[in-house]
mmCIF file of C-alpha atoms in Angstrom:
data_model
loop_
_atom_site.group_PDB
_atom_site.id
_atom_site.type_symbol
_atom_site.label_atom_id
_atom_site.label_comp_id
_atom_site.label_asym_id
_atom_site.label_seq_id
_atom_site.Cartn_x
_atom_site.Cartn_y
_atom_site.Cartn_z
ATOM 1 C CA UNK J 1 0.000 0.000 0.000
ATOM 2 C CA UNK J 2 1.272 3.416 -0.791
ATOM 3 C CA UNK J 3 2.317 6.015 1.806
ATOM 4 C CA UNK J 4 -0.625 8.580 2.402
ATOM 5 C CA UNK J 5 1.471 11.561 1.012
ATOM 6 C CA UNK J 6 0.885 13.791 -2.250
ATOM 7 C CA UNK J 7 -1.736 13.505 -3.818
ATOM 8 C CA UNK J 8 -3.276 11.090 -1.632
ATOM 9 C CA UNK J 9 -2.988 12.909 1.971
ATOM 10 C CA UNK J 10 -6.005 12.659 3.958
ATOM 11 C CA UNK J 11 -7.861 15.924 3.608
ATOM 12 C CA UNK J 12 -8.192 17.515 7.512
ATOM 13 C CA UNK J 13 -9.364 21.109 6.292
ATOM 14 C CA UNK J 14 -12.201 20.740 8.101
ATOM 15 C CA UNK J 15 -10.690 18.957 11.285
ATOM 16 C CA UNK J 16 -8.148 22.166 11.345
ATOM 17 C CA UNK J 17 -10.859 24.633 10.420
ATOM 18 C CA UNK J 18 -11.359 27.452 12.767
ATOM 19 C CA UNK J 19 -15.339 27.181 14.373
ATOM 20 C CA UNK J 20 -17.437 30.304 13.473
ATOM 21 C CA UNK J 21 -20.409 29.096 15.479
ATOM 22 C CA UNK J 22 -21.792 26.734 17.395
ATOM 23 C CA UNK J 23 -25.085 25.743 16.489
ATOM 24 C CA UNK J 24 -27.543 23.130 17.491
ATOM 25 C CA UNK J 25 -28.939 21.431 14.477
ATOM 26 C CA UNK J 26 -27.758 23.467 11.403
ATOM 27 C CA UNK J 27 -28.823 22.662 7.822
ATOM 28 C CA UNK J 28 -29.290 24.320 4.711
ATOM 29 C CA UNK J 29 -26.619 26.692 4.452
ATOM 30 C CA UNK J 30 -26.067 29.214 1.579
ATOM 31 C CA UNK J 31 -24.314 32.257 0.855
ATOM 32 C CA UNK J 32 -26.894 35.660 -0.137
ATOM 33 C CA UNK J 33 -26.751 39.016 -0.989
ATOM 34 C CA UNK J 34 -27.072 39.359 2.512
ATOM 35 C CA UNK J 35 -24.152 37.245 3.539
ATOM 36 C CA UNK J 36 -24.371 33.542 5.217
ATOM 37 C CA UNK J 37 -27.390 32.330 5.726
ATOM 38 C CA UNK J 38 -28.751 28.694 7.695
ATOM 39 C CA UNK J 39 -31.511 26.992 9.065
ATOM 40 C CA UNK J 40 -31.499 25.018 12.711
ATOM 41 C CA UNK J 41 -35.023 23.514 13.103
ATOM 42 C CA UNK J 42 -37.289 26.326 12.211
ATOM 43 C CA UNK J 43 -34.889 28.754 12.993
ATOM 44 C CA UNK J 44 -33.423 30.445 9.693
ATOM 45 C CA UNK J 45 -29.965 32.538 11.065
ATOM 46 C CA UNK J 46 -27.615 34.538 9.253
ATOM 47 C CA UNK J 47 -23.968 34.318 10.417
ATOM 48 C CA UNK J 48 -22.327 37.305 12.095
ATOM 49 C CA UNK J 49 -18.589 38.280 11.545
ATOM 50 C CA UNK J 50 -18.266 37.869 14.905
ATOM 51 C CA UNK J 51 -18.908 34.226 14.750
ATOM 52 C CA UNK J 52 -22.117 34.561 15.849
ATOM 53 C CA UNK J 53 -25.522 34.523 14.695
ATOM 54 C CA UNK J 54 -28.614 36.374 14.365
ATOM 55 C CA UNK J 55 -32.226 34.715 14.138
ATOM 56 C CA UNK J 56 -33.721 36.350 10.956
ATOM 57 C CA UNK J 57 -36.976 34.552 11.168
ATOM 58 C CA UNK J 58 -38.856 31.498 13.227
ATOM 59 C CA UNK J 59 -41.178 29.536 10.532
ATOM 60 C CA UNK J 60 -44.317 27.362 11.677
ATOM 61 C CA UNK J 61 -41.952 24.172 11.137
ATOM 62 C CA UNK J 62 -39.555 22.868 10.789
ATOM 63 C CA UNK J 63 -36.946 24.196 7.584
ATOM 64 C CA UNK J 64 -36.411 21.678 5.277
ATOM 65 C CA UNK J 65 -34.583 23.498 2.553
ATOM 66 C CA UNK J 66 -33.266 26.681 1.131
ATOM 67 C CA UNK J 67 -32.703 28.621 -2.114
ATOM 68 C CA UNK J 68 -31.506 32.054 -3.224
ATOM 69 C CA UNK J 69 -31.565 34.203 -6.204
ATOM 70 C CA UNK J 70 -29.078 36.955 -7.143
ATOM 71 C CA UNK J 71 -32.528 39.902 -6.651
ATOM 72 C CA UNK J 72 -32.638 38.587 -2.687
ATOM 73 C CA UNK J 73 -35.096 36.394 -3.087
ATOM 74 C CA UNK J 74 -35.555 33.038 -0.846
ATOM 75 C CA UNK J 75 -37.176 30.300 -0.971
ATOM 76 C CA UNK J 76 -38.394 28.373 1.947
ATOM 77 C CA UNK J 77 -39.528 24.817 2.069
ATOM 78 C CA UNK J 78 -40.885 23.965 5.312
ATOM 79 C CA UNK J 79 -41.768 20.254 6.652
ATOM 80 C CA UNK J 80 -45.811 21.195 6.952
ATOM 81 C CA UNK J 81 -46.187 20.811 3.438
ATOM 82 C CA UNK J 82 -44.986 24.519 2.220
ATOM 83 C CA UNK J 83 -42.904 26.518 0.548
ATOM 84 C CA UNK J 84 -42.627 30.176 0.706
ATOM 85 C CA UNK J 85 -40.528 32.866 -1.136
ATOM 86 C CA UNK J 86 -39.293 36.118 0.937
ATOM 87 C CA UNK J 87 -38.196 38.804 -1.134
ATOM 88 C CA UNK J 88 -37.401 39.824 -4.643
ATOM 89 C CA UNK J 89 -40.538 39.492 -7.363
ATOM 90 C CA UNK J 90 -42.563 36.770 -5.879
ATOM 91 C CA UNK J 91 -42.185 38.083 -2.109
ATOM 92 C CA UNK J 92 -45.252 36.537 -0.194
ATOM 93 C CA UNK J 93 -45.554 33.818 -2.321
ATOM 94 C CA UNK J 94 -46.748 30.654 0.044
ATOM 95 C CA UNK J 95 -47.780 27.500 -1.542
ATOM 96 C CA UNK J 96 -48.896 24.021 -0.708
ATOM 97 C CA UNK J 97 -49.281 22.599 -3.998
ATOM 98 C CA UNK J 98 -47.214 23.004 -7.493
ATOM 99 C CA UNK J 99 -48.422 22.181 -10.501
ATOM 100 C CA UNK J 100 -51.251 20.541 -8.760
ATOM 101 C CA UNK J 101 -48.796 18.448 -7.083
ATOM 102 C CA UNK J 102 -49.186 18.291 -3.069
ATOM 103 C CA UNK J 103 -45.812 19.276 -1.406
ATOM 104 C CA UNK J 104 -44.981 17.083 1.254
ATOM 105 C CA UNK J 105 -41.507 16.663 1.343
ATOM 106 C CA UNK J 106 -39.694 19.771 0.314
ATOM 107 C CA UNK J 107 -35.634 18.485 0.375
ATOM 108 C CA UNK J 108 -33.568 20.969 -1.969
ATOM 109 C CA UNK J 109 -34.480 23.653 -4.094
ATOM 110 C CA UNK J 110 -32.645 26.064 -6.426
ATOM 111 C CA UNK J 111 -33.623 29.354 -8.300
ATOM 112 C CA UNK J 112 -32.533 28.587 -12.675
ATOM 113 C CA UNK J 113 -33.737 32.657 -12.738
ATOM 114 C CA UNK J 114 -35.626 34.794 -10.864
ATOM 115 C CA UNK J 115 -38.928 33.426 -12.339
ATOM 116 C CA UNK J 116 -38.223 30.185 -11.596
ATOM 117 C CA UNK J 117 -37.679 27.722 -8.691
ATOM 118 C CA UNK J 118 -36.655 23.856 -8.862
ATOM 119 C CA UNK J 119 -37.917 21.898 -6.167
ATOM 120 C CA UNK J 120 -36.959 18.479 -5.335
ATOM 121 C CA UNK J 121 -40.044 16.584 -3.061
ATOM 122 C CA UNK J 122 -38.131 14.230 -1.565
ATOM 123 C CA UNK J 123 -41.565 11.819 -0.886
ATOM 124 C CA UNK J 124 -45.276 11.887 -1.901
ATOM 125 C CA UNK J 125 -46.145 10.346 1.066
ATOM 126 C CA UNK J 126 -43.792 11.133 4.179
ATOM 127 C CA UNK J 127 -43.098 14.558 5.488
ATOM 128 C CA UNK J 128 -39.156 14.834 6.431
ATOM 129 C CA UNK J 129 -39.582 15.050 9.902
ATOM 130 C CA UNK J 130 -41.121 11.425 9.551
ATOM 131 C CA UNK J 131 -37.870 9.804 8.603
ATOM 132 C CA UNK J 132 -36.412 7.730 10.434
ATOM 133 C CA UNK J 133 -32.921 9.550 11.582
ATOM 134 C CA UNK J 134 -31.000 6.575 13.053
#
């Protein structure tokens, strides 16, 4: 077996990496307009440069995921069911259906433009917060 050198050294960036913040729960992160944003539960922070954070908004439930446009829009997907868009064009926009398609399971999402939002349902049956985590 080859020595682990070169090329093939074990990657510790993130063992050696300096914590910003220590969260309980965090998901979803993304960089904004508005700097770093994350969610933890139904908590959606924005990172501070102090290391910190700042609670920007407390949904109904849990946040499942997140998406961002380059006008400050964000989308929301939330384990109830819902998604919801804060900011840019379609600010206020809340739905619980897409194409007449129930959203149960909102996992990942991603803006193409600012008119339009990919969203992955991750089940047509199970909400996210009904999966089994061990």
């Amino acid at each position: 077996m080859p020595p682990m050198d070169g090329a093939l050294r074990p990657n510790t960036r993130i063992d050696e990496a300096e914590a910003l913040a220590s969260l309980e729960a965090p998901d979803n992160i993304l960089s904004t307009p508005d700097g770093i944003l994350l969610s933890s539960r139904e908590r959606l922070l924005r990172l501070t440069p102090e290391g910190g954070t700042d609670v920007i908004w407390s949904a109904s439930s849990d946040i499942t995921c997140l998406a961002s446009d380059d006008s400050g829009a964000l989308a929301v997907g939330l384990d109830e069911g819902r998604v919801l868009i804060r900011g840019g064009r379609h600010d206020g926009w809340e739905g619980t259906q897409l194409n007449g398609m129930p959203i149960v399971a909102p996992s990942a999402a991603v803006f193409t433009d600012p008119d339009t939002l990919l969203l992955c349902l991750a089940s047509q049956d199970n909400r996210m917060g009904d999966w089994s985590s061990t």
